[in-house]
C-alpha cells in the first residue's frame, strides 16, 4: 500500500491536532457555562415550511406505529418503549433516528394516528435529548433534525396546544443557536455544508430573523464556493454528496423565492454547476457511477433532481477539476476516475480507485466498481475502498492508497486517506473516429518504483472500448525488490453472464439483448468471483475478469471490449470461475 511520506505524516499530525482543538471547542460551546451564547428568546412564529424533495414511503408509518424502525440497513424493535430509550444497533442508525428524516413517511401517511405518533416521538426526544448528548447533538445530525422539523412543521404543529407549539419552537431555536456556535468546529466539509443549510433554512422560516438569515446566507455562499468545484463536482469527489446537498439546496432556493428575497449568487451558481454533474455520472440505464462512496442509486431522487436541470444538453466529457472523464458514443458510456484523493478532511468515504472505470450500454451496465454497501459494516466498508474492488490495475494485491484503519489518527479523523497518488496526469485525446484519454498516477511509486498508466478509447459508434495498461519506471524512483505482479480487474455488473470463446484469450459477455466480447493480449485471462456491494438486499455475488502478469515481463497490456452486431453469433463453451474467492487486501 502507498507509504506515508514525512510530509504526509506532518499533514496528518496537523489534522489530528486541529481535530482535537475543534473537539474541545465544541464541548466548550455545548457546556452549561456557554449556554447563554445560544440565546434564550427564540422565534415565536414560522413563516414557511421548506419542501422536502426526498421521496416518502407511507407504508413505513405502520411499521413505526408497531415499534419497528428500519434505518441504515438495521431493524430496531422497541417492544413498546420509545426508540430514544433503546440502544441503537449502529452509529448510522442512531444518526438517522436522531435526524428525523423519517418524519416524511409519517406525513405521507396523512392519518391522525401518524400525526399523533410524530408529535409523541418529538416530545420523547425533547424529554430525553433536549440537553446536549454527544450522539444526538452531532452538528450534522442536529442540522438534519432542524431541517426535518421545519419541513414537516405543518404536520407537527397544526392544531396543537399552545404549550407544545412554544416548546417545539424554543427547541428549534436552541438547536439553531447551537449550530451557530459549533458549525465552524465541524471537521467534515459535507457536515459543515449541511449545518449552514439548516441555519439558512431557519433564518428564512422564523419571523424576525432577517439578520440571522443574511449572515447564514453569507456563510453558506462562502462555503459553497469552497466545496463545489468549478465543474460542479463536490470536493469529496463522491457523486452521492451532490445528491444529498442538492436535495437541500434546491428547496433552500425555493424558500428565498417564497420570501421574495434574492438568493445568494453563490447558491444559484452552485446549483447551476451541480445539476449537469449529476448527468455526467449517469449511465445509460440511469444508475450513477460508483466512485468514492457512491452506492445504491435511488432513481426517484435522480428523477427529482433532473427535473430542475434546465440545460438538458449532453453532459461534459472532461470534469478536469473533479478528476473524472466521460466517453460517450451512441448508446455506450464509459466513466473513469482520473483524480487523486480528495483533501484529507473530505476523504473518510473516498476510495483507492484511481484510473478505474465503468462501462454501460443500452442494455445496461457491463463493467462496474464494487460500490459502497447500503448497510454500514466496517469489514465491507474497508473492502469496498480497496483498489481491488475497482476496475483498474492492482500491483502485488496492494491498494494505491493507505487508510487510517486503526490508532490515534482513525480515532480523531475517521477512516481518512493518509497516503495515495500525489500526481495524476491526464490528457484528453478526442479524434474524428474515436474519443479517449491517457492518464497515469504515482500511487505505487513509493513502494514499487512504478507508475500506472492507462489509456481508454471509445469508437465513434460506441461498439468498441479499447484500453491499454502500462507499468512504467517512476522518474528517479527505486525499483522494489518485492514481487511486482499485477492484476487488472474488470468487475462485471450483476446479471452479466460469461462464457469461453472458441478462440483463446477471449471471454464472451452476455447482457439482455446484447453480446460483448472481451479480448486481451499479453496477460493470462481468467474469470473469478467478485461481489456487488450496492445491492439493497446486501452484498451480491458476481464475477470479474482478471488479467494477470509480471510488471517487468509484461509492462504493457492491451485489451478491448467489443459489442457483437445484432444477430451475429460467437462460438462459446461453458465457463466456470477458477474457484478463487474475491480476495481484498488488508
Coordinates of C-alpha atoms in Angstrom, one line a residue:
X1 CA 0.0 0.0 0.0
X2 CA 1.1 3.6 -0.6
X3 CA 3.6 4.7 2.0
X4 CA 3.1 7.8 4.0
X5 CA 6.0 10.3 3.4
X6 CA 7.3 12.7 6.0
X7 CA 5.1 15.4 4.6
X8 CA 2.0 13.1 4.8
X9 CA 2.8 12.3 8.4
X10 CA 3.2 16.0 9.2
X11 CA -0.1 16.8 7.5
X12 CA -1.8 14.0 9.4
X13 CA -0.4 15.3 12.7
X14 CA -1.6 18.8 11.9
X15 CA -5.1 17.5 11.1
X16 CA -5.3 15.5 14.3
X17 CA -4.2 18.5 16.4
X18 CA -6.8 20.6 14.7
X19 CA -9.4 18.0 15.3
X20 CA -8.6 17.8 19.0
X21 CA -8.9 21.6 19.2
X22 CA -12.2 21.6 17.4
X23 CA -13.5 18.8 19.7
X24 CA -12.5 20.8 22.8
X25 CA -14.1 23.9 21.4
X26 CA -17.3 22.0 20.5
X27 CA -17.6 20.6 24.1
X28 CA -17.0 24.0 25.5
X29 CA -19.7 25.6 23.3
X30 CA -22.1 22.8 24.3
X31 CA -21.4 23.2 28.0
X32 CA -23.9 24.8 30.5
X33 CA -21.4 27.6 31.1
X34 CA -21.7 28.7 27.5
X35 CA -25.4 28.1 27.1
X36 CA -26.1 31.9 27.3
X37 CA -24.4 32.3 23.9
X38 CA -27.2 30.3 22.3
X39 CA -29.8 32.8 23.3
X40 CA -32.9 32.3 25.5
X41 CA -35.5 34.1 23.4
X42 CA -36.5 32.3 20.3
X43 CA -38.8 32.6 17.3
X44 CA -42.5 33.0 18.0
X45 CA -43.8 32.2 14.6
X46 CA -42.9 30.2 11.5
X47 CA -43.4 31.9 8.1
X48 CA -42.9 28.9 5.8
X49 CA -42.1 25.2 5.8
X50 CA -39.3 24.2 3.4
X51 CA -40.3 21.5 0.9
X52 CA -38.8 18.0 1.4
X53 CA -37.7 16.6 -2.0
X54 CA -36.8 13.2 -0.6
X55 CA -39.4 10.6 -1.6
X56 CA -41.6 9.3 1.3
X57 CA -43.0 5.8 1.8
X58 CA -46.3 5.9 3.7
X59 CA -46.2 2.2 4.3
X60 CA -43.4 2.7 6.8
X61 CA -45.7 4.7 9.1
X62 CA -47.4 1.5 10.1
X63 CA -44.1 -0.2 11.0
X64 CA -43.2 2.8 13.2
X65 CA -46.5 2.7 14.9
X66 CA -45.9 -1.0 15.7
X67 CA -42.4 -0.1 17.1
X68 CA -40.3 -1.3 14.1
X69 CA -37.7 1.2 12.9
X70 CA -35.6 0.4 9.9
X71 CA -32.6 2.7 9.2
X72 CA -29.2 2.2 7.5
X73 CA -30.0 -1.5 7.0
X74 CA -30.7 -2.2 10.6
X75 CA -34.0 -3.0 12.3
X76 CA -34.9 -1.9 15.8
X77 CA -38.0 -3.3 17.6
X78 CA -38.8 -1.2 20.6
X79 CA -41.4 -3.5 22.2
X80 CA -43.5 -0.6 23.4
X81 CA -40.6 1.6 24.5
X82 CA -39.5 4.9 23.0
X83 CA -36.8 4.4 20.2
X84 CA -34.8 7.0 22.0
X85 CA -34.6 4.8 25.1
X86 CA -33.5 1.7 23.1
X87 CA -29.7 1.2 22.3
X88 CA -29.1 1.9 18.6
X89 CA -27.7 -1.1 16.6
X90 CA -25.2 1.2 14.8
X91 CA -23.9 4.7 14.6
X92 CA -25.5 5.2 11.2
X93 CA -28.9 4.0 12.6
X94 CA -28.5 6.5 15.5
X95 CA -27.7 9.3 13.1
X96 CA -30.8 8.6 11.0
X97 CA -33.1 8.2 14.1
X98 CA -32.0 11.5 15.7
X99 CA -32.0 13.2 12.3
X100 CA -35.8 12.8 12.0
X101 CA -35.8 12.4 8.2
X102 CA -38.3 9.6 8.7
X103 CA -41.0 12.3 9.5
X104 CA -41.7 12.4 5.8
X105 CA -43.1 8.9 5.9
X106 CA -45.5 9.7 8.8
X107 CA -46.6 12.9 7.0
X108 CA -47.2 11.0 3.7
X109 CA -49.5 8.5 5.6
X110 CA -51.7 11.5 6.4
X111 CA -53.7 10.0 9.2
X112 CA -54.4 11.2 12.7
X113 CA -52.5 8.2 14.0
X114 CA -49.3 9.1 12.1
X115 CA -49.6 12.8 13.1
X116 CA -50.1 11.8 16.8
X117 CA -47.1 9.5 16.6
X118 CA -44.9 12.2 15.1
X119 CA -45.7 14.6 17.9
X120 CA -45.3 11.9 20.6
X121 CA -41.8 11.0 19.3
X122 CA -40.8 14.6 19.1
X123 CA -41.9 15.1 22.7
X124 CA -40.0 11.9 23.7
X125 CA -36.9 13.3 22.1
X126 CA -37.2 16.7 23.8
X127 CA -37.7 14.9 27.2
X128 CA -34.6 12.7 26.8
X129 CA -32.3 14.6 24.5
X130 CA -33.3 18.2 24.9
X131 CA -29.9 18.8 26.7
X132 CA -26.6 18.0 25.0
X133 CA -25.7 14.4 24.4
X134 CA -22.7 13.6 22.1
X135 CA -24.6 11.1 19.9
X136 CA -27.7 13.1 19.3
X137 CA -26.1 16.5 19.1
X138 CA -23.5 15.9 16.5
X139 CA -23.6 19.1 14.4
X140 CA -24.6 17.3 11.2
X141 CA -27.3 15.3 13.0
X142 CA -28.6 18.4 14.7
X143 CA -28.7 20.2 11.3
X144 CA -30.7 17.3 9.7
X145 CA -33.1 17.4 12.6
X146 CA -33.7 21.2 12.3
X147 CA -34.4 20.8 8.6
X148 CA -36.8 17.9 9.2
X149 CA -38.7 19.7 11.9
X150 CA -39.0 22.8 9.8
X151 CA -40.0 20.9 6.6
X152 CA -42.7 18.9 8.4
X153 CA -43.9 21.6 10.8
X154 CA -47.4 21.7 9.2
X155 CA -47.9 18.1 10.4
X156 CA -46.1 18.7 13.8
X157 CA -47.7 22.0 14.8
X158 CA -51.1 22.1 13.1
X159 CA -53.9 22.4 15.7
X160 CA -51.7 21.6 18.7
X161 CA -52.0 23.1 22.1
X162 CA -50.0 26.3 22.7
X163 CA -47.5 24.9 25.2
X164 CA -46.4 22.2 22.8
X165 CA -46.2 24.7 20.0
X166 CA -44.0 27.0 22.0
X167 CA -41.8 24.2 23.3
X168 CA -41.1 23.0 19.8
X169 CA -40.2 26.5 18.6
X170 CA -38.0 27.0 21.6
X171 CA -36.2 23.8 21.0
X172 CA -35.7 24.7 17.3
X173 CA -34.2 28.0 18.4
X174 CA -32.0 26.2 20.9
X175 CA -30.6 23.9 18.2
X176 CA -30.0 26.6 15.7
X177 CA -28.1 28.7 18.3
X178 CA -26.1 25.6 19.0
X179 CA -25.3 25.2 15.3
X180 CA -24.2 28.9 15.2
X181 CA -21.7 28.2 18.0
X182 CA -20.4 24.8 16.7
X183 CA -20.6 24.7 12.9
X184 CA -17.0 26.0 12.5
X185 CA -15.8 23.1 14.6
X186 CA -17.2 20.6 12.1
X187 CA -14.3 18.8 10.5
X188 CA -16.1 17.1 7.6
X189 CA -16.9 19.6 4.8
X190 CA -20.2 17.9 3.9
X191 CA -21.3 18.1 7.6
X192 CA -20.4 21.8 7.6
X193 CA -22.4 22.5 4.5
X194 CA -25.4 20.7 5.9
X195 CA -25.1 22.8 9.1
X196 CA -25.0 26.0 7.2
X197 CA -28.0 25.0 5.1
X198 CA -30.0 24.3 8.3
X199 CA -29.1 27.7 9.7
X200 CA -30.2 29.4 6.5
X201 CA -33.5 27.5 6.4
X202 CA -34.1 28.7 10.0
X203 CA -33.3 32.3 9.1
X204 CA -35.9 32.2 6.3
X205 CA -38.5 30.3 8.2
X206 CA -38.5 32.2 11.5
X207 CA -40.2 35.6 11.7
X208 CA -37.9 38.4 12.8
X209 CA -34.7 36.5 11.9
X210 CA -33.6 38.7 9.0
X211 CA -30.2 39.4 10.4
X212 CA -29.5 35.7 11.1
X213 CA -30.8 34.9 7.6
X214 CA -28.4 37.3 5.9
X215 CA -25.4 36.2 8.0
X216 CA -26.1 32.5 7.5
X217 CA -26.7 33.0 3.8
X218 CA -23.3 34.8 3.5
X219 CA -21.5 31.9 5.3
X220 CA -23.3 29.4 3.2
X221 CA -22.3 31.2 0.0
X222 CA -18.6 31.2 1.1
X223 CA -18.7 27.5 1.9
X224 CA -20.3 26.6 -1.4
X225 CA -17.6 28.4 -3.3
X226 CA -15.0 26.3 -1.3
X227 CA -16.7 22.9 -1.7
X228 CA -18.4 23.0 -5.1
X229 CA -15.7 22.8 -7.7
X230 CA -15.8 24.8 -11.0
X231 CA -17.1 21.8 -13.0
X232 CA -19.9 21.1 -10.4
X233 CA -18.3 18.2 -8.5
X234 CA -18.0 18.1 -4.7
X235 CA -14.7 18.4 -3.0
X236 CA -15.1 14.8 -1.7
X237 CA -15.3 13.5 -5.2
X238 CA -18.3 11.5 -4.2
X239 CA -21.4 11.6 -6.5
X240 CA -23.6 10.8 -3.6
X241 CA -22.6 14.1 -1.9
X242 CA -24.0 16.0 -4.9
X243 CA -27.4 14.3 -4.5
X244 CA -27.6 14.9 -0.7
X245 CA -26.7 18.6 -1.0
X246 CA -28.9 19.3 -4.0
X247 CA -31.9 17.9 -2.1
X248 CA -31.2 20.6 0.4
X249 CA -30.1 23.5 -1.8
X250 CA -33.0 23.3 -4.3
X251 CA -35.6 23.7 -1.5
X252 CA -33.5 26.5 0.0
X253 CA -33.6 28.4 -3.2
X254 CA -37.4 27.9 -3.3
X255 CA -37.6 29.4 0.2
X256 CA -35.8 32.5 -0.9
X257 CA -38.3 32.9 -3.8
X258 CA -41.2 32.3 -1.4
X259 CA -39.9 35.1 0.9
X260 CA -39.4 37.3 -2.2
X261 CA -35.7 37.5 -1.4
X262 CA -32.8 37.3 -3.8
X263 CA -30.9 34.0 -3.2
X264 CA -27.1 34.4 -2.7
X265 CA -25.4 34.4 -6.0
X266 CA -23.1 31.6 -4.8
X267 CA -26.2 29.4 -4.1
X268 CA -27.6 29.9 -7.6
X269 CA -24.2 29.4 -9.2
X270 CA -23.5 26.2 -7.2
X271 CA -26.9 24.6 -8.2
X272 CA -26.3 25.5 -11.9
X273 CA -23.0 23.7 -11.8
X274 CA -24.1 20.7 -9.7
X275 CA -27.1 19.6 -11.8
X276 CA -25.2 18.9 -15.0
X277 CA -22.7 16.9 -13.0
X278 CA -25.4 14.5 -12.0
X279 CA -25.9 13.8 -15.7
X280 CA -22.1 13.4 -16.1
X281 CA -22.1 10.5 -13.6
X282 CA -25.2 8.9 -15.1
X283 CA -25.1 5.6 -17.0
X284 CA -27.3 4.8 -19.9
X285 CA -29.8 2.9 -17.7
X286 CA -30.0 5.6 -15.0
X287 CA -27.6 4.4 -12.4
X288 CA -24.8 6.7 -11.2
X289 CA -21.2 5.6 -11.5
X290 CA -19.8 4.1 -8.2
X291 CA -16.8 6.2 -7.2
X292 CA -15.6 7.3 -3.8
X293 CA -18.6 6.2 -1.7
X294 CA -21.4 6.2 -4.2
X295 CA -23.5 3.1 -3.7
X296 CA -27.1 2.3 -4.5
X297 CA -28.8 4.8 -6.9
X298 CA -32.3 5.8 -5.9
X299 CA -34.0 6.5 -9.2
X300 CA -36.7 8.7 -7.7
X301 CA -34.1 11.1 -6.3
X302 CA -32.3 11.4 -9.6
X303 CA -35.6 12.0 -11.5
X304 CA -36.5 14.7 -9.0
X305 CA -33.1 16.5 -9.4
X306 CA -33.0 16.2 -13.2
X307 CA -36.5 17.8 -13.3
X308 CA -34.7 21.0 -12.1
X309 CA -32.0 20.8 -14.7
X310 CA -32.9 23.2 -17.5
X311 CA -29.7 22.8 -19.6
X312 CA -30.8 19.4 -21.0
X313 CA -27.8 19.2 -23.2
X314 CA -25.1 16.5 -23.4
X315 CA -23.0 16.2 -20.3
X316 CA -19.5 17.5 -20.3
X317 CA -16.7 15.0 -21.3
X318 CA -13.8 16.3 -19.1
X319 CA -14.5 17.1 -15.5
X320 CA -11.0 18.4 -15.0
X321 CA -11.5 19.9 -11.5
X322 CA -13.3 16.9 -10.1
X323 CA -10.9 14.4 -11.8
X324 CA -13.2 12.4 -14.0
X325 CA -13.5 11.6 -17.7
X326 CA -16.7 10.6 -19.6
X327 CA -16.6 8.8 -23.0
X328 CA -19.9 8.6 -24.8
X329 CA -20.8 7.4 -28.3
X330 CA -24.2 6.1 -29.4
X331 CA -25.7 4.2 -26.6
X332 CA -22.3 3.4 -24.9
X333 CA -20.9 5.3 -21.9
X334 CA -17.6 4.9 -20.1
X335 CA -16.8 6.9 -17.0
X336 CA -13.4 6.9 -15.4
X337 CA -11.7 8.2 -12.2
X338 CA -8.7 10.3 -13.2
X339 CA -8.1 12.2 -10.0
X340 CA -6.2 11.8 -6.8
X341 CA -7.6 11.5 -3.3
X342 CA -9.7 14.4 -2.0
X343 CA -8.4 16.7 0.8
X344 CA -7.7 14.7 4.0
X345 CA -10.7 16.0 5.9
X346 CA -13.0 15.1 3.0
X347 CA -11.6 11.6 2.4
X348 CA -13.4 9.5 5.0
X349 CA -15.5 7.8 2.3
X350 CA -13.1 8.1 -0.6
X351 CA -11.8 5.0 -2.4
X352 CA -8.5 3.9 -3.8
X353 CA -9.9 3.7 -7.3
X354 CA -7.6 5.9 -9.3
X355 CA -7.9 5.1 -13.1
X356 CA -10.8 2.7 -12.5
X357 CA -13.7 2.9 -15.0
X358 CA -17.3 1.8 -15.5
X359 CA -18.9 0.8 -18.9
X360 CA -22.6 0.7 -19.8
X361 CA -24.6 0.3 -23.0
X362 CA -28.3 0.5 -23.9
X363 CA -28.7 -3.0 -22.4
X364 CA -27.4 -1.9 -19.0
X365 CA -24.1 -1.8 -17.1
X366 CA -21.3 -4.1 -18.2
X367 CA -18.2 -3.1 -16.1
X368 CA -18.6 -1.6 -12.7
X369 CA -16.8 -0.9 -9.4
X370 CA -18.0 -2.9 -6.5
X371 CA -19.6 0.2 -5.0
X372 CA -20.4 1.0 -1.4
X373 CA -22.5 -1.2 0.9
X374 CA -26.0 0.0 1.7
X375 CA -25.7 -1.2 5.3
X376 CA -22.8 0.1 7.2
X377 CA -20.4 -2.8 8.0
X378 CA -16.8 -1.9 8.8
X379 CA -15.4 -5.0 7.1
X380 CA -17.3 -4.4 3.9
X381 CA -16.7 -0.7 4.0
X382 CA -12.9 -1.3 4.2
X383 CA -13.1 -3.9 1.4
X384 CA -15.1 -1.5 -0.8
X385 CA -12.5 1.2 -0.6
X386 CA -9.6 -1.0 -1.7
X387 CA -8.1 -0.8 -5.2
X388 CA -9.0 -4.5 -5.7
X389 CA -12.7 -3.5 -5.5
X390 CA -12.4 -1.3 -8.6
X391 CA -12.0 -2.0 -12.3
X392 CA -8.4 -1.0 -12.5
X393 CA -4.9 -2.4 -12.1
X394 CA -3.6 -3.6 -8.7
X395 CA 0.1 -4.2 -8.0
X396 CA 1.0 -7.0 -5.6
X397 CA -2.6 -7.1 -4.3
X398 CA -1.9 -3.7 -2.7
X399 CA -4.1 -0.6 -2.7
X400 CA -2.8 2.6 -4.2
X401 CA -4.0 4.5 -1.1
X402 CA -3.4 3.9 2.6
X403 CA -6.2 4.5 5.0
X404 CA -6.3 5.4 8.7
X405 CA -7.5 2.0 9.8
X406 CA -6.6 2.0 13.5
X407 CA -4.8 4.1 16.1
X408 CA -4.9 7.7 17.0
X409 CA -5.5 9.1 13.5
X410 CA -8.6 6.9 13.0
X411 CA -9.9 7.8 16.4
X412 CA -9.7 11.5 15.7
X413 CA -10.3 11.8 12.0
X414 CA -12.1 8.7 11.0
X415 CA -11.0 6.3 8.1
X416 CA -9.4 9.1 6.1
X417 CA -6.8 8.5 3.3
X418 CA -3.4 9.3 4.8
X419 CA -1.3 8.5 1.6
X420 CA -2.1 7.9 -2.0
X421 CA -1.4 9.2 -5.5
X422 CA 0.2 12.7 -5.3
X423 CA 0.4 13.3 -9.1
X424 CA -2.2 12.3 -11.6
X425 CA -1.5 13.3 -15.2
X426 CA -4.4 13.3 -17.7
X427 CA -4.5 14.2 -21.4
X428 CA -7.7 14.1 -23.4
X429 CA -7.3 12.6 -26.9
X430 CA -10.5 13.0 -29.0
X431 CA -10.3 12.3 -32.7
X432 CA -12.6 12.1 -35.7
X433 CA -13.2 8.3 -35.3
X434 CA -12.9 7.9 -31.5
X435 CA -12.7 9.7 -28.2
X436 CA -10.4 8.9 -25.3
X437 CA -7.8 9.9 -22.8
X438 CA -4.4 8.8 -21.4
X439 CA -3.8 9.1 -17.7
X440 CA -1.2 8.0 -15.1
X441 CA -0.8 8.0 -11.3
X442 CA 2.1 7.6 -8.9
X443 CA 0.3 5.7 -6.1
X444 CA 2.7 2.8 -6.5
X445 CA 5.9 4.9 -7.0
X446 CA 7.0 5.0 -3.3
X447 CA 6.6 1.2 -2.6
X448 CA 7.3 -0.3 -6.0
X449 CA 9.0 2.4 -8.1
X450 CA 6.3 2.1 -10.7
X451 CA 3.8 4.5 -12.5
X452 CA 0.5 3.0 -13.6
X453 CA -0.6 4.4 -16.9
X454 CA -4.0 3.7 -18.6
X455 CA -5.3 4.6 -22.0
X456 CA -9.0 4.3 -22.8
X457 CA -10.6 4.9 -26.3
X458 CA -14.2 4.6 -27.4
X459 CA -15.0 4.1 -31.1
X460 CA -17.3 6.6 -32.7
X461 CA -20.2 4.1 -33.0
X462 CA -19.8 3.0 -29.4
X463 CA -19.2 -0.6 -30.3
X464 CA -15.7 -0.9 -29.0
X465 CA -13.8 0.3 -25.9
X466 CA -10.0 -0.2 -26.3
X467 CA -7.7 0.0 -23.4
X468 CA -4.0 -0.3 -22.5
X469 CA -2.4 -0.5 -19.1
X470 CA 1.3 0.2 -18.6
X471 CA 3.6 -0.1 -15.7
X472 CA 6.5 2.3 -16.1
X473 CA 9.5 3.1 -14.0
X474 CA 8.9 6.1 -11.8
X475 CA 11.2 9.0 -12.6
X476 CA 14.1 8.9 -10.1
X477 CA 12.4 6.0 -8.4
X478 CA 13.9 2.9 -7.0
X479 CA 12.6 -0.4 -8.1
X480 CA 11.4 -2.5 -5.1
X481 CA 12.8 -6.0 -4.6
X482 CA 9.3 -7.2 -3.7
X483 CA 7.1 -9.2 -6.1
X484 CA 5.7 -6.9 -8.8
X485 CA 2.9 -9.0 -10.1
X486 CA -0.2 -7.1 -11.4
X487 CA -3.9 -7.9 -11.6
X488 CA -6.0 -5.9 -13.9
X489 CA -9.6 -6.3 -12.7
X490 CA -12.9 -5.8 -14.6
X491 CA -15.8 -6.3 -12.2
X492 CA -19.0 -7.4 -14.0
X493 CA -22.4 -6.0 -13.2
X494 CA -25.0 -8.4 -11.7
X495 CA -26.8 -10.2 -14.5
X496 CA -23.8 -10.3 -16.9
X497 CA -23.0 -13.9 -17.8
X498 CA -19.7 -15.2 -19.1
X499 CA -18.7 -18.0 -21.4
X500 CA -15.5 -19.0 -23.1
X501 CA -14.9 -18.2 -26.7
X502 CA -13.7 -20.8 -29.2
X503 CA -10.7 -18.5 -29.6
X504 CA -8.1 -18.3 -26.9
X505 CA -7.8 -15.0 -24.9
X506 CA -11.5 -14.2 -25.3
X507 CA -14.4 -14.0 -22.9
X508 CA -18.0 -13.7 -24.1
X509 CA -20.2 -11.4 -22.0
X510 CA -24.0 -11.6 -22.4
X511 CA -26.4 -9.0 -21.3
X512 CA -30.1 -8.8 -22.1
X513 CA -30.4 -8.4 -25.9
X514 CA -26.6 -7.7 -26.3
X515 CA -23.4 -9.7 -26.5
X516 CA -19.9 -8.4 -26.0
X517 CA -16.5 -10.0 -26.4
X518 CA -13.5 -9.1 -24.1
X519 CA -10.1 -9.7 -25.7
X520 CA -6.7 -9.3 -24.2
X521 CA -3.1 -9.5 -25.3
X522 CA 0.0 -10.2 -23.2
X523 CA -1.5 -11.5 -20.0
X524 CA -3.3 -14.5 -18.6
X525 CA -7.1 -14.1 -18.6
X526 CA -9.4 -15.7 -16.0
X527 CA -12.9 -15.3 -14.6
X528 CA -13.0 -15.1 -10.8
X529 CA -15.6 -14.4 -8.2
X530 CA -16.5 -10.9 -7.3
X531 CA -19.1 -9.1 -5.2
X532 CA -21.5 -6.3 -5.9
X533 CA -21.9 -4.3 -2.7
X534 CA -24.5 -1.7 -3.6
X535 CA -27.5 -4.0 -3.6
X536 CA -30.5 -3.2 -1.4
X537 CA -30.5 -6.7 -0.1
X538 CA -26.9 -6.8 0.8
X539 CA -23.7 -8.0 -0.9
X540 CA -24.4 -9.9 -4.1
X541 CA -22.2 -12.4 -5.8
X542 CA -21.0 -11.6 -9.3
X543 CA -17.9 -12.2 -11.5
X544 CA -14.8 -10.3 -12.6
X545 CA -12.4 -10.7 -15.5
X546 CA -8.8 -10.6 -14.3
X547 CA -5.6 -10.2 -16.4
X548 CA -2.5 -11.3 -14.5
X549 CA 1.2 -11.0 -15.2
X550 CA 4.5 -9.6 -14.1
X551 CA 5.2 -5.8 -14.4
X552 CA 8.7 -6.3 -15.6
X553 CA 8.0 -9.0 -18.1
X554 CA 4.7 -7.6 -19.4
X555 CA 4.9 -3.8 -18.9
X556 CA 2.2 -3.1 -21.5
X557 CA -1.2 -4.9 -21.7
X558 CA -3.7 -4.2 -24.4
X559 CA -7.4 -5.2 -24.1
X560 CA -10.7 -4.3 -25.6
X561 CA -14.5 -4.8 -25.2
X562 CA -16.3 -5.3 -28.5
X563 CA -20.0 -5.4 -29.0
X564 CA -21.1 -8.0 -31.5
X565 CA -23.6 -6.9 -34.2
X566 CA -27.2 -7.9 -33.6
X567 CA -27.9 -11.4 -34.9
X568 CA -24.3 -12.5 -35.0
X569 CA -23.1 -15.4 -33.0
X570 CA -19.8 -16.3 -31.2
X571 CA -19.0 -19.9 -30.7
X572 CA -18.8 -20.4 -27.0
X573 CA -18.3 -23.1 -24.4
X574 CA -19.4 -23.2 -20.7
X575 CA -17.0 -21.3 -18.5
X576 CA -16.6 -21.7 -14.7
X577 CA -14.6 -19.4 -12.4
X578 CA -11.2 -20.7 -11.3
X579 CA -12.6 -21.0 -7.8
X580 CA -10.6 -18.2 -6.3
X581 CA -12.5 -16.2 -3.8
X582 CA -12.6 -12.4 -4.3
X583 CA -9.6 -11.5 -2.2
X584 CA -9.3 -8.0 -0.8
X585 CA -6.1 -6.7 0.8
X586 CA -5.9 -5.7 4.4

